[in-house]
CSV table of C-alpha atoms in Angstrom, one decimal:
chain,number,residue,atom,x,y,z
O,15,UNK,CA,22.3,4.5,-9.8
O,16,UNK,CA,20.6,1.3,-9.0
O,17,UNK,CA,18.9,1.1,-5.7
O,18,UNK,CA,21.1,-1.7,-4.4
O,19,UNK,CA,23.9,0.9,-4.2
O,20,UNK,CA,21.8,3.7,-2.7
O,21,UNK,CA,20.0,1.6,-0.1
O,22,UNK,CA,22.7,-1.0,0.7
O,23,UNK,CA,20.8,-4.0,-0.5
O,24,UNK,CA,21.9,-6.9,-2.7
O,25,UNK,CA,18.9,-7.1,-5.1
O,26,UNK,CA,17.0,-4.3,-6.9
O,27,UNK,CA,13.7,-5.6,-5.3
O,28,UNK,CA,11.5,-3.7,-2.9
O,29,UNK,CA,8.6,-5.6,-1.3
O,30,UNK,CA,5.7,-3.2,-1.3
O,31,UNK,CA,4.3,-2.3,2.1
O,32,UNK,CA,0.8,-3.7,2.3
O,33,UNK,CA,-1.2,-2.6,5.3
O,34,UNK,CA,-3.6,-5.1,6.6
O,35,UNK,CA,-2.1,-8.2,5.0
O,36,UNK,CA,1.4,-8.3,6.3
O,37,UNK,CA,3.6,-7.5,9.3
O,38,UNK,CA,7.3,-7.8,10.1
O,39,UNK,CA,7.6,-11.5,9.2
O,40,UNK,CA,7.3,-10.8,5.4
O,41,UNK,CA,9.6,-7.8,5.6
O,42,UNK,CA,12.3,-9.8,7.5
O,43,UNK,CA,12.1,-12.6,5.0
O,44,UNK,CA,12.6,-10.3,2.0
O,45,UNK,CA,15.4,-8.3,3.6
O,46,UNK,CA,17.2,-11.5,4.6
O,47,UNK,CA,17.0,-12.7,1.0
O,48,UNK,CA,18.7,-9.5,-0.2
O,49,UNK,CA,15.8,-7.3,-1.2
O,50,UNK,CA,14.3,-4.5,0.8
O,51,UNK,CA,11.5,-5.7,3.1
O,52,UNK,CA,8.9,-3.1,4.0
O,53,UNK,CA,6.7,-2.7,7.1
O,54,UNK,CA,3.3,-0.9,6.6
O,55,UNK,CA,2.8,1.3,9.7
O,56,UNK,CA,-0.3,3.4,9.0
O,57,UNK,CA,-2.7,1.0,10.8
O,58,UNK,CA,-0.4,0.3,13.8
O,59,UNK,CA,-0.9,1.9,17.2
O,60,UNK,CA,2.1,2.9,19.3
O,61,UNK,CA,2.5,-0.4,21.1
O,62,UNK,CA,2.1,-2.5,18.0
O,63,UNK,CA,4.5,-0.2,16.1
O,64,UNK,CA,7.2,-0.6,18.7
O,65,UNK,CA,6.8,-4.4,18.8
O,66,UNK,CA,7.1,-4.7,15.0
O,67,UNK,CA,10.2,-2.5,14.9
O,68,UNK,CA,11.7,-4.5,17.7
O,69,UNK,CA,10.9,-7.7,15.7
O,70,UNK,CA,12.6,-6.2,12.6
O,71,UNK,CA,15.7,-5.2,14.4
O,72,UNK,CA,15.9,-8.7,16.0
O,73,UNK,CA,15.1,-10.5,12.8
O,74,UNK,CA,17.5,-8.9,10.3
O,75,UNK,CA,20.7,-7.1,10.2
O,76,UNK,CA,20.0,-5.9,6.7
O,77,UNK,CA,18.2,-2.7,5.6
O,78,UNK,CA,14.5,-2.5,5.8
O,79,UNK,CA,11.8,0.1,5.1
O,80,UNK,CA,9.0,1.4,7.2
O,81,UNK,CA,6.0,3.0,5.4
O,82,UNK,CA,3.6,5.7,6.5
O,83,UNK,CA,0.6,7.6,5.1
O,84,UNK,CA,0.8,11.4,4.7
O,85,UNK,CA,-2.9,12.3,4.2
O,86,UNK,CA,-4.3,15.4,5.8
O,87,UNK,CA,-6.9,14.3,8.4
O,88,UNK,CA,-10.3,15.7,7.9
O,89,UNK,CA,-13.3,16.0,10.2
O,90,UNK,CA,-16.0,13.5,9.4
O,91,UNK,CA,-19.4,14.7,8.2
O,92,UNK,CA,-22.1,12.9,10.1
O,93,UNK,CA,-24.6,13.5,7.3
O,94,UNK,CA,-22.3,11.9,4.7
O,95,UNK,CA,-21.6,8.9,7.0
O,96,UNK,CA,-25.3,8.5,7.7
O,97,UNK,CA,-26.1,8.4,3.9
O,98,UNK,CA,-23.4,5.8,3.4
O,99,UNK,CA,-24.6,3.6,6.3
O,100,UNK,CA,-28.1,3.9,4.9
O,101,UNK,CA,-26.9,2.6,1.6
O,102,UNK,CA,-25.3,-0.4,3.4
O,103,UNK,CA,-28.3,-1.0,5.6
O,104,UNK,CA,-29.8,-3.8,3.5
O,105,UNK,CA,-26.5,-5.7,3.9
O,106,UNK,CA,-26.5,-5.2,7.6
O,107,UNK,CA,-30.0,-6.7,7.8
O,108,UNK,CA,-29.1,-9.6,5.5
O,109,UNK,CA,-26.2,-10.5,7.8
O,110,UNK,CA,-28.0,-9.8,11.0
O,111,UNK,CA,-25.9,-6.8,12.1
O,112,UNK,CA,-27.3,-3.9,14.1
O,113,UNK,CA,-26.1,-0.8,12.1
O,114,UNK,CA,-26.2,1.3,15.3
O,115,UNK,CA,-23.5,-0.8,16.8
O,116,UNK,CA,-21.1,-0.3,13.9
O,117,UNK,CA,-17.8,1.1,15.1
O,118,UNK,CA,-16.7,4.7,14.4
O,119,UNK,CA,-13.2,5.8,13.6
O,120,UNK,CA,-10.7,6.2,10.8
O,121,UNK,CA,-8.3,3.3,11.4
O,122,UNK,CA,-5.6,5.0,9.3
O,123,UNK,CA,-3.3,7.5,10.8
O,124,UNK,CA,-0.8,9.9,9.1
O,125,UNK,CA,2.8,10.3,10.1
O,126,UNK,CA,3.2,12.7,13.1
O,127,UNK,CA,5.9,13.8,15.6
O,128,UNK,CA,4.4,11.3,18.1
O,129,UNK,CA,5.1,8.5,15.6
O,130,UNK,CA,8.5,9.9,14.8
O,131,UNK,CA,9.3,9.8,18.6
O,132,UNK,CA,8.8,6.0,18.5
O,133,UNK,CA,10.8,5.2,15.4
O,134,UNK,CA,13.7,7.5,16.2
O,135,UNK,CA,15.4,5.0,18.4
O,136,UNK,CA,15.3,2.4,15.7
O,137,UNK,CA,16.7,4.8,13.0
O,138,UNK,CA,15.2,2.7,10.1
O,139,UNK,CA,17.5,2.7,7.0
O,140,UNK,CA,14.6,3.6,4.7
O,141,UNK,CA,11.3,5.4,5.4
O,142,UNK,CA,8.7,5.6,2.6
O,143,UNK,CA,5.5,7.6,2.3
O,144,UNK,CA,2.3,7.3,0.5
O,145,UNK,CA,0.1,10.4,-0.5
O,146,UNK,CA,3.0,12.8,-0.7
O,147,UNK,CA,5.5,13.7,2.1
O,148,UNK,CA,5.2,14.9,5.7
O,149,UNK,CA,6.0,18.5,6.7
O,150,UNK,CA,9.5,19.8,6.1
O,151,UNK,CA,10.1,19.7,9.9
O,152,UNK,CA,9.1,16.0,10.1
O,153,UNK,CA,11.1,15.1,7.0
O,154,UNK,CA,14.1,16.8,8.4
O,155,UNK,CA,13.8,14.6,11.5
O,156,UNK,CA,13.6,11.5,9.4
O,157,UNK,CA,16.7,12.5,7.4
O,158,UNK,CA,18.5,13.3,10.6
O,159,UNK,CA,18.5,9.6,11.4
O,160,UNK,CA,20.3,8.9,8.2
O,161,UNK,CA,17.2,7.4,6.6
O,162,UNK,CA,16.7,7.4,2.9
O,163,UNK,CA,13.3,8.8,1.9
O,164,UNK,CA,11.0,7.2,-0.7
O,165,UNK,CA,7.6,8.3,-1.9
O,166,UNK,CA,5.1,7.4,-4.6
O,167,UNK,CA,4.3,9.5,-7.6
O,168,UNK,CA,1.4,8.7,-10.0
O,169,UNK,CA,2.2,11.6,-12.4
O,170,UNK,CA,5.2,13.5,-13.6
O,171,UNK,CA,4.0,16.6,-11.7
O,172,UNK,CA,4.0,14.6,-8.5
O,173,UNK,CA,7.5,13.2,-9.2
O,174,UNK,CA,8.9,16.7,-9.7
O,175,UNK,CA,7.2,17.9,-6.5
O,176,UNK,CA,8.6,15.0,-4.5
O,177,UNK,CA,12.1,15.7,-5.9
O,178,UNK,CA,11.8,19.4,-5.0
O,179,UNK,CA,10.6,18.6,-1.5
O,180,UNK,CA,13.4,16.1,-0.5
O,181,UNK,CA,12.6,12.6,-1.7
O,182,UNK,CA,15.7,10.6,-2.3
O,183,UNK,CA,14.0,8.0,-4.5
O,184,UNK,CA,10.6,8.2,-6.3
O,185,UNK,CA,8.3,5.3,-6.8
O,186,UNK,CA,6.5,5.5,-10.1
O,187,UNK,CA,3.2,3.9,-9.3
O,188,UNK,CA,1.3,2.8,-12.4
O,189,UNK,CA,-2.4,2.4,-12.7
O,190,UNK,CA,-2.1,-1.4,-12.6
O,191,UNK,CA,-0.9,-1.4,-9.0
O,192,UNK,CA,-2.9,-3.0,-6.3
O,193,UNK,CA,-4.0,-1.2,-3.1
O,194,UNK,CA,-4.4,2.5,-2.7
O,195,UNK,CA,-3.4,5.0,-5.4
O,196,UNK,CA,-0.6,7.3,-4.1
O,197,UNK,CA,-1.9,10.4,-5.8
O,198,UNK,CA,-1.7,13.6,-3.8
O,199,UNK,CA,-1.7,16.7,-6.1
O,200,UNK,CA,-4.9,15.8,-8.0
O,201,UNK,CA,-7.9,13.5,-7.5
O,202,UNK,CA,-8.5,13.3,-11.2
O,203,UNK,CA,-8.1,9.6,-12.1
O,204,UNK,CA,-8.0,10.5,-15.8
O,205,UNK,CA,-4.5,11.8,-15.2
O,206,UNK,CA,-3.3,8.4,-14.1
O,207,UNK,CA,-1.5,6.1,-16.5
O,208,UNK,CA,0.0,2.6,-16.7
O,209,UNK,CA,3.4,1.8,-15.3
O,210,UNK,CA,5.3,1.4,-18.6
O,211,UNK,CA,3.9,4.7,-19.9
O,212,UNK,CA,4.5,6.6,-16.7
O,213,UNK,CA,8.0,5.2,-15.8
O,214,UNK,CA,10.0,6.6,-18.7
O,215,UNK,CA,8.3,10.0,-18.4
O,216,UNK,CA,9.3,10.2,-14.7
O,217,UNK,CA,12.8,8.9,-15.4
O,218,UNK,CA,13.2,11.8,-17.9
O,219,UNK,CA,11.6,14.4,-15.5
O,220,UNK,CA,13.8,13.9,-12.4
O,221,UNK,CA,17.4,13.4,-11.4
O,222,UNK,CA,16.8,11.0,-8.5
O,223,UNK,CA,16.5,7.2,-8.9
O,224,UNK,CA,13.1,6.0,-9.9
O,225,UNK,CA,11.5,2.7,-8.8
O,226,UNK,CA,8.8,1.1,-11.0
O,227,UNK,CA,5.6,-0.2,-9.3
O,228,UNK,CA,2.4,-1.7,-10.7
O,229,UNK,CA,1.9,-4.8,-12.8
O,230,UNK,CA,5.4,-6.1,-11.9
O,231,UNK,CA,5.1,-9.7,-10.7
O,232,UNK,CA,7.7,-11.8,-12.5
O,233,UNK,CA,11.2,-11.6,-13.9
O,234,UNK,CA,10.0,-10.6,-17.3
O,235,UNK,CA,8.2,-7.5,-16.0
O,236,UNK,CA,11.2,-6.7,-13.9
O,237,UNK,CA,13.5,-6.8,-16.9
O,238,UNK,CA,11.1,-4.6,-18.9
O,239,UNK,CA,11.0,-2.0,-16.1
O,240,UNK,CA,14.8,-1.9,-15.9
O,241,UNK,CA,15.1,-1.5,-19.6
O,242,UNK,CA,12.9,1.6,-19.4
O,243,UNK,CA,15.2,3.2,-16.9
O,244,UNK,CA,14.0,2.0,-13.5
O,245,UNK,CA,16.7,1.8,-10.8
O,246,UNK,CA,14.7,-1.0,-9.2
O,247,UNK,CA,11.2,-2.3,-8.8
O,248,UNK,CA,8.5,-2.5,-6.1
O,249,UNK,CA,6.4,-5.7,-6.0
O,250,UNK,CA,3.3,-6.2,-3.9
O,251,UNK,CA,0.7,-8.6,-5.2
O,252,UNK,CA,3.1,-11.4,-6.0
O,253,UNK,CA,3.9,-11.6,-2.2
O,254,UNK,CA,0.3,-12.0,-1.1
O,255,UNK,CA,0.4,-15.8,-1.3
O,256,UNK,CA,3.7,-16.2,0.5
O,257,UNK,CA,3.4,-18.1,3.8
O,258,UNK,CA,5.0,-15.1,5.6
O,259,UNK,CA,2.1,-12.8,4.6
O,260,UNK,CA,-0.9,-12.4,6.8
O,261,UNK,CA,-3.3,-12.5,3.8
O,262,UNK,CA,-6.7,-13.7,5.0
O,263,UNK,CA,-8.2,-17.0,3.9
O,264,UNK,CA,-10.9,-15.4,1.8
O,265,UNK,CA,-8.3,-13.1,0.2
O,266,UNK,CA,-6.0,-16.1,-0.6
O,267,UNK,CA,-8.9,-18.0,-2.1
O,268,UNK,CA,-9.8,-15.1,-4.4
O,269,UNK,CA,-6.2,-14.8,-5.5
O,270,UNK,CA,-6.2,-18.4,-6.5
O,271,UNK,CA,-9.5,-18.3,-8.3
O,272,UNK,CA,-10.4,-17.0,-11.8
O,273,UNK,CA,-11.8,-13.9,-10.0
O,274,UNK,CA,-8.3,-12.6,-9.6
O,275,UNK,CA,-8.2,-11.6,-13.3
O,276,UNK,CA,-10.9,-8.9,-12.8
O,277,UNK,CA,-9.7,-6.0,-10.6
O,278,UNK,CA,-11.0,-2.4,-10.4
O,279,UNK,CA,-10.4,0.8,-8.6
O,280,UNK,CA,-12.9,1.3,-5.7
O,281,UNK,CA,-13.5,3.8,-3.0
O,282,UNK,CA,-16.0,1.7,-1.1
O,283,UNK,CA,-13.7,0.3,1.5
O,284,UNK,CA,-11.7,3.3,2.6
O,285,UNK,CA,-13.1,6.4,0.7
O,286,UNK,CA,-10.0,6.6,-1.5
O,287,UNK,CA,-9.4,4.8,-4.9
O,288,UNK,CA,-7.6,1.5,-4.4
O,289,UNK,CA,-7.4,-1.5,-6.7
O,290,UNK,CA,-8.8,-4.8,-5.7
O,291,UNK,CA,-10.5,-7.9,-7.0
O,292,UNK,CA,-14.1,-7.2,-7.9
O,293,UNK,CA,-16.5,-8.7,-5.4
O,294,UNK,CA,-20.2,-8.4,-4.6
O,295,UNK,CA,-20.1,-5.0,-2.9
O,296,UNK,CA,-18.2,-3.5,-5.8
O,297,UNK,CA,-20.6,-5.0,-8.4
O,298,UNK,CA,-23.8,-4.0,-6.6
O,299,UNK,CA,-22.9,-0.5,-5.5
O,300,UNK,CA,-20.5,0.3,-8.3
O,301,UNK,CA,-16.7,0.3,-7.5
O,302,UNK,CA,-16.5,4.1,-7.4
O,303,UNK,CA,-19.5,5.4,-5.5
O,304,UNK,CA,-19.9,9.1,-4.7
O,305,UNK,CA,-21.7,8.3,-1.5
O,306,UNK,CA,-18.6,6.8,0.1
O,307,UNK,CA,-17.2,9.1,2.8
O,308,UNK,CA,-13.7,10.7,2.2
O,309,UNK,CA,-10.6,8.7,3.2
O,310,UNK,CA,-10.4,7.0,5.6
O,311,UNK,CA,-13.9,7.4,7.1
O,312,UNK,CA,-15.5,4.7,4.9
O,313,UNK,CA,-13.6,2.0,6.7
O,314,UNK,CA,-15.8,1.9,9.8
O,315,UNK,CA,-19.1,1.4,8.1
O,316,UNK,CA,-17.9,-1.5,6.0
O,317,UNK,CA,-15.9,-3.2,8.8
O,318,UNK,CA,-18.8,-5.1,10.5
O,319,UNK,CA,-20.0,-6.5,7.1
O,320,UNK,CA,-16.5,-7.6,6.3
O,321,UNK,CA,-16.0,-9.3,9.7
O,322,UNK,CA,-19.3,-11.2,9.6
O,323,UNK,CA,-18.9,-12.3,6.0
O,324,UNK,CA,-15.3,-13.5,6.5
O,325,UNK,CA,-16.4,-15.5,9.5
O,326,UNK,CA,-18.9,-17.2,7.0
O,327,UNK,CA,-16.0,-17.8,4.6
O,328,UNK,CA,-17.1,-15.0,2.2
O,329,UNK,CA,-15.1,-12.1,0.7
O,330,UNK,CA,-18.2,-10.3,-0.5
O,331,UNK,CA,-17.5,-7.3,1.7
O,332,UNK,CA,-13.7,-7.5,2.0
O,333,UNK,CA,-11.1,-5.3,0.3
O,334,UNK,CA,-9.3,-7.9,-1.8
O,335,UNK,CA,-6.4,-5.7,-2.8
O,336,UNK,CA,-4.6,-6.9,-5.9
O,337,UNK,CA,-2.9,-5.5,-8.9
O,338,UNK,CA,-3.8,-6.2,-12.5
O,339,UNK,CA,-1.0,-8.7,-13.1
O,340,UNK,CA,-2.0,-11.7,-11.1
O,341,UNK,CA,-1.3,-14.4,-13.7
O,342,UNK,CA,2.2,-15.3,-12.3
O,343,UNK,CA,1.5,-15.3,-8.5
O,344,UNK,CA,2.0,-18.5,-6.7
O,345,UNK,CA,2.3,-20.0,-3.2
O,346,UNK,CA,6.1,-19.7,-2.7
O,347,UNK,CA,8.1,-18.5,0.2
O,348,UNK,CA,9.2,-14.9,0.2
O,349,UNK,CA,12.9,-15.6,-0.1
O,350,UNK,CA,12.5,-17.8,-3.2
O,351,UNK,CA,10.2,-15.2,-4.8
O,352,UNK,CA,12.6,-12.3,-4.1
O,353,UNK,CA,15.5,-14.1,-5.7
O,354,UNK,CA,13.4,-15.2,-8.7
O,355,UNK,CA,12.3,-11.6,-9.4
O,356,UNK,CA,15.9,-10.2,-9.2
O,357,UNK,CA,17.5,-9.1,-12.4
O,358,UNK,CA,21.1,-10.1,-13.2
O,359,UNK,CA,23.8,-8.0,-11.5
């Protein structure tokens, strides 16, 4: 079954939820074009979440997706945080920032019953998760609204787990994908593989529809994914230059420069592996650094550096999330891009 039939959309295209670089505007544009627009919710407080959901309901009568993280919160270790801030201290001094004034906090919240209370009244047609699935009780609430449930798998083991625990659709996230890896059963990155190796293995391993994600940025890669058994595709990086995206000026500049061709997985910006354009911080500290606090506690230490540098027009300390396939991205509106990506009926 292709996802257009399961999710009630016209095109087999899902716009990847991209926390920090988009809101409801992009999701509305994609949904109105016939794809499935997605709203990233992990960084939204209760009031912002409600406003964005209201905007979605007002902006489109078509299906949309709301996305949440399912990580297990951990208690921060002051000693680990202090070591990481010590590593960053030369950069604080260079930019004239008092390290003692750096904010604390995680900035990324998992899906909870309090969040479910807010979204229940909106009964979103689709709810997707990253880093696994919520508890059985929470998942039952979501399905009780009639929502279809999607979640990311980076291995066949994760795909089987998701199917066994109630996912209606599985997103096969290849190693090329931009942003955070969705792995949740193992932290071993050597188990990760590219989209076009992973996709057919997951298709063969489960009975539910499988969506391909990672390295898909044009019609050719969409056709390739569908030929390998995908029921649809999820596209993120290609939407970053759309006018409806909230991508920052330094991020847009990087995506339009030769630097976009060099991406790497890094844990420096959040504490969890995520793919972005290699910048100064990644080069000088190494993209995967054992000193980074666990997700999401690395965020606060880097945030002042990012803010100051971006005010100076620099992306040296910014998470410039992007997938490996950046060659086809262009400044085009989201509706035009969505229709250009869509395979033939």
